[in-house]
mmCIF file of C-alpha atoms in Angstrom:
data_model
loop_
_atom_site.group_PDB
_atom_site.id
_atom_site.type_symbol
_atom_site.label_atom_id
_atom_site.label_comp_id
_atom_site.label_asym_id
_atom_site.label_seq_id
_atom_site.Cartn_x
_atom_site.Cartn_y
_atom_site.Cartn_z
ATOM 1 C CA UNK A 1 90.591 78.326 82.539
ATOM 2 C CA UNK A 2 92.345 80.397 84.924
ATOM 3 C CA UNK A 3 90.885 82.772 87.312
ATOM 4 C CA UNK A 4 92.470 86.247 86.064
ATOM 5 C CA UNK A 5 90.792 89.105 88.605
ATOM 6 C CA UNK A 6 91.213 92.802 87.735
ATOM 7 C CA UNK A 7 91.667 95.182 90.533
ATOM 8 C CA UNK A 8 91.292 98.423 89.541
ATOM 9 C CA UNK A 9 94.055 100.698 91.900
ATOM 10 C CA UNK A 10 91.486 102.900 93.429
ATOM 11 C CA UNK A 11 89.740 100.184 94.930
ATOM 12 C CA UNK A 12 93.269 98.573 96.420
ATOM 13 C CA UNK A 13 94.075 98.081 100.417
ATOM 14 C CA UNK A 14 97.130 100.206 101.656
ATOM 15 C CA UNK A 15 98.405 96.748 101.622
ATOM 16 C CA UNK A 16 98.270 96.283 98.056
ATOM 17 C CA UNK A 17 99.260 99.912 97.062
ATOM 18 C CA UNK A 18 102.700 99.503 99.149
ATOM 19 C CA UNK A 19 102.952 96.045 97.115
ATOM 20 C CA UNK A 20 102.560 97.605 93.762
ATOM 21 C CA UNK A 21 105.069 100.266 94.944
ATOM 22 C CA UNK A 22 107.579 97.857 96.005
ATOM 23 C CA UNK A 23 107.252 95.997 92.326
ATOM 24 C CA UNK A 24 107.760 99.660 90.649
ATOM 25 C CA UNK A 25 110.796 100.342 92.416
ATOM 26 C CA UNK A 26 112.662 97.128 92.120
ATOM 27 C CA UNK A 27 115.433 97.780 89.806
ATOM 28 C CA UNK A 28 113.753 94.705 87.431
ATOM 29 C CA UNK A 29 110.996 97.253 86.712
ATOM 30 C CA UNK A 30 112.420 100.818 87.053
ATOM 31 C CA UNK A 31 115.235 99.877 84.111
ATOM 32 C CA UNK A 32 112.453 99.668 81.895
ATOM 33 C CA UNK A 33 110.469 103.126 82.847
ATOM 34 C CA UNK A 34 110.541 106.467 81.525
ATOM 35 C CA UNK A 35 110.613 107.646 85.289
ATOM 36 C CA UNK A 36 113.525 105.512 86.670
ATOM 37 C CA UNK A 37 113.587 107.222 90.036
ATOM 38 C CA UNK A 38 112.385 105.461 92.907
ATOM 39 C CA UNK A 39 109.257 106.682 93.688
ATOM 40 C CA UNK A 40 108.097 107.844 97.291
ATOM 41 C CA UNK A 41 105.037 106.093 98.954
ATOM 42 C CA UNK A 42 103.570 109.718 99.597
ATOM 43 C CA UNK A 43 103.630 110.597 95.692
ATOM 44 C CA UNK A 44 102.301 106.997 94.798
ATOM 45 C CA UNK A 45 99.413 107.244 96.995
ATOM 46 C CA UNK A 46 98.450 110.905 95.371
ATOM 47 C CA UNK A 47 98.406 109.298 92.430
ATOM 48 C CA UNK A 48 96.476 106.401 92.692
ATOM 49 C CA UNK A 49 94.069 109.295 94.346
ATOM 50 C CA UNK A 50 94.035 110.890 91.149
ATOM 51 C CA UNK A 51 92.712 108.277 89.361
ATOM 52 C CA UNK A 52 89.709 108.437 90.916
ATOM 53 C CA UNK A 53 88.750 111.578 88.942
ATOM 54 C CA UNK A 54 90.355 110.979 85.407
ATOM 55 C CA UNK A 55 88.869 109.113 82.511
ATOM 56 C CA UNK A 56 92.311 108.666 80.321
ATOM 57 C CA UNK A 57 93.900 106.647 82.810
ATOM 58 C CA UNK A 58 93.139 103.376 84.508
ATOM 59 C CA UNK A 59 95.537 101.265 86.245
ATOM 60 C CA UNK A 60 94.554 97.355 87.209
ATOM 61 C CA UNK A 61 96.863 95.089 89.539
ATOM 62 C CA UNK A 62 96.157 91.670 88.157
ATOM 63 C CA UNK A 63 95.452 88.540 90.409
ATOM 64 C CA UNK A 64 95.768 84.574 88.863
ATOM 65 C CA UNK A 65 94.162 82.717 91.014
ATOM 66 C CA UNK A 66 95.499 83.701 94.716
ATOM 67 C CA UNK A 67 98.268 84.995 93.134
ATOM 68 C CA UNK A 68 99.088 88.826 92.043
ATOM 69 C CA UNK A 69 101.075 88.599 88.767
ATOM 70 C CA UNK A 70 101.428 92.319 87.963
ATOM 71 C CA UNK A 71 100.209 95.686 86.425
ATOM 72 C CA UNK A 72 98.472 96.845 83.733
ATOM 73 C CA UNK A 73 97.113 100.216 82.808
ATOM 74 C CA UNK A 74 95.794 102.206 79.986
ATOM 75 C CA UNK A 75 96.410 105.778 79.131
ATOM 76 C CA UNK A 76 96.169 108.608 76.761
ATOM 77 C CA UNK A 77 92.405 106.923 76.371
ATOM 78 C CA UNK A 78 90.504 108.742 74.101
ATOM 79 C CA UNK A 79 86.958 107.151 73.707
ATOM 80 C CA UNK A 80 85.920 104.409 70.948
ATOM 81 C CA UNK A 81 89.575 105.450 69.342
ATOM 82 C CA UNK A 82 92.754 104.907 71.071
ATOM 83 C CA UNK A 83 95.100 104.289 73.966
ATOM 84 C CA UNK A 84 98.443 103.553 75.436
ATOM 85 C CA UNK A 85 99.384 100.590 77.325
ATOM 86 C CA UNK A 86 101.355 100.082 79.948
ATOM 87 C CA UNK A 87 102.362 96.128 81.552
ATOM 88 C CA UNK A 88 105.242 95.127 84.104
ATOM 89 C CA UNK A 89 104.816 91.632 86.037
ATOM 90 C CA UNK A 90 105.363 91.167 89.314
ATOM 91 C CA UNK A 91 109.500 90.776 89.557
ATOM 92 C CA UNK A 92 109.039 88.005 91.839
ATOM 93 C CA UNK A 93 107.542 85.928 89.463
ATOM 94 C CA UNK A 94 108.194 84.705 85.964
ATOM 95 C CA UNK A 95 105.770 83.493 82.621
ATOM 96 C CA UNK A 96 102.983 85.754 83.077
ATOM 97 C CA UNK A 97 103.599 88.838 80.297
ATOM 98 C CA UNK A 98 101.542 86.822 78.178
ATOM 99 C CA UNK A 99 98.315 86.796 80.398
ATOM 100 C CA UNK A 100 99.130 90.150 81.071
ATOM 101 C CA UNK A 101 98.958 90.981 77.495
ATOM 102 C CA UNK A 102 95.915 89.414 76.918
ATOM 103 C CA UNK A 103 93.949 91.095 79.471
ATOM 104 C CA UNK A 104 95.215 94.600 77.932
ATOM 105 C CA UNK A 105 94.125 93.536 74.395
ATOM 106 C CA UNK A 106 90.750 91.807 75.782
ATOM 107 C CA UNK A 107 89.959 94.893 77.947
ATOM 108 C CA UNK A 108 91.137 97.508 75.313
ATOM 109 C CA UNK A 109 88.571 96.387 72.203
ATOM 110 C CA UNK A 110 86.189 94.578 74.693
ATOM 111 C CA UNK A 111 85.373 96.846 77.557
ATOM 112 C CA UNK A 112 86.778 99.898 76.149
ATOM 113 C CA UNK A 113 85.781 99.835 72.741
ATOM 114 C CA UNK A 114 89.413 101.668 71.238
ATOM 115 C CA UNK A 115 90.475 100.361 67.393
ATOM 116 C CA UNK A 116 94.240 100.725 68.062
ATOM 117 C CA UNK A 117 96.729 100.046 71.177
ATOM 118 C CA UNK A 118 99.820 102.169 71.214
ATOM 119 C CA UNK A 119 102.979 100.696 73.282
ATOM 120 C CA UNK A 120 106.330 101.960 73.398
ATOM 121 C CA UNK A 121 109.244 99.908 74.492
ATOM 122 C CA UNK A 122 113.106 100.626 74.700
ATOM 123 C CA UNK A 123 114.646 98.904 71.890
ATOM 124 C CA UNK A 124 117.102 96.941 74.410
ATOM 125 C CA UNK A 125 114.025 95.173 76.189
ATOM 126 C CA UNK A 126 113.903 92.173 73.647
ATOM 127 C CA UNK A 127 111.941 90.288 75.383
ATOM 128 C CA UNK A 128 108.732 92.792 75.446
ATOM 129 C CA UNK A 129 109.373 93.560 71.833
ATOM 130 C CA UNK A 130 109.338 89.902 70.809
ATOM 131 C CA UNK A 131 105.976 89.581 73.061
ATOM 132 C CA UNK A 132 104.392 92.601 71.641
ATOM 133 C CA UNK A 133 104.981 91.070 68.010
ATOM 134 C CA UNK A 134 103.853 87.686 68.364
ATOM 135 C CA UNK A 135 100.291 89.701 69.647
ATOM 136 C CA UNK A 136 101.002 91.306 65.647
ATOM 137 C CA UNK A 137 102.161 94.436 66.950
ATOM 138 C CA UNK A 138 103.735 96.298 64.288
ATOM 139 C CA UNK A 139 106.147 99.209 64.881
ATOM 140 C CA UNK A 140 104.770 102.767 63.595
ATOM 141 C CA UNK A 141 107.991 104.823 64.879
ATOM 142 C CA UNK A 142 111.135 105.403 66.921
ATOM 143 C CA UNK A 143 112.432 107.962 69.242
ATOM 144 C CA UNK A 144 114.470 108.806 71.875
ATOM 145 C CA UNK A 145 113.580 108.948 75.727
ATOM 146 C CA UNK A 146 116.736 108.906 78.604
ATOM 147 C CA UNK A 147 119.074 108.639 75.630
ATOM 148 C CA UNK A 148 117.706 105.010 74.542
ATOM 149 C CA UNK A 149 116.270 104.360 71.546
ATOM 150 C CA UNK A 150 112.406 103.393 72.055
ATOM 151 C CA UNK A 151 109.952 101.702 69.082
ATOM 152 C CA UNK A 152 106.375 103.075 69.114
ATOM 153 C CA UNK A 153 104.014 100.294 67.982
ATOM 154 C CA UNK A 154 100.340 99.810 67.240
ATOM 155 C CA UNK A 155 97.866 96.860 67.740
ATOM 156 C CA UNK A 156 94.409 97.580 65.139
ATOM 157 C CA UNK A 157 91.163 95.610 66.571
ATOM 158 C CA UNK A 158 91.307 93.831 63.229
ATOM 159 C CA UNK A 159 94.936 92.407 63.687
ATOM 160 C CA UNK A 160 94.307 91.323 67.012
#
């Protein structure tokens, strides 16, 4: 089995935090982001500050082995009910969305105890969407963020 390792981001060296930047701001992972700005290492590292005092978010960079594979994080939590996911890999690697996916849906109804997932994706990433329905996703709605269409869809525990 491998050896997946969450990190949670408030416990992560400078090191990593500039590392996790770096993967946000690559072009791979930006084109796929609500916020498609570049983001400044000043406003990154307030962030990851503010973490430390909320209970709706929680970020995680993920390690496989010796190797850091990407991001995953949870928000909108709302106790023993609900969330909103969030996954990008790291761009300098590829295979791992599924591993990634897995640890959302294993830490979601295992550790956090929610009965649905929520995750929004732009309807031109095809490979997410595929992903997120083989996991028996289904979509719930569409709308419209940066002028591109995005489908809203729902994991229950008992479709997992």
């Amino acid at each position: 089995m491998e050896n997946i390792k969450l990190m949670n981001f408030t416990e992560l060296t400078l090191e990593q935090k500039e590392m996790v930047l770096i993967w946000r701001n690559s072009s791979e992972i930006r084109k796929w982001m609500y916020n498609q700005e570049e983001i400044e290492l000043n406003d990154h590292l307030n962030f990851i500050e503010s973490l430390k005092s909320r209970k709706d978010k929680l970020y995680f960079l993920v390690k496989k082995d010796k190797e850091y594979i990407g991001v995953i994080d949870f928000t909108e939590i709302i106790e023993e009910e609900s969330l909103h996911m969030g996954i990008y890999t790291n761009p300098n690697i590829k295979g791992n969305g599924k591993i990634l996916l897995n640890k959302i849906i294993e830490y979601s109804f295992d550790n956090l105890k929610v009965k649905k997932i929520y995750s929004e994706v732009f309807s031109q990433n095809n490979k997410a969407y595929e992903l997120y329905e083989k996991y028996n996703f289904k979509d719930i709605s569409k709308k419209t963020i940066n002028n591109k269409e995005v489908i809203c869809m729902e994991l229950n525990n008992e479709n997992r």
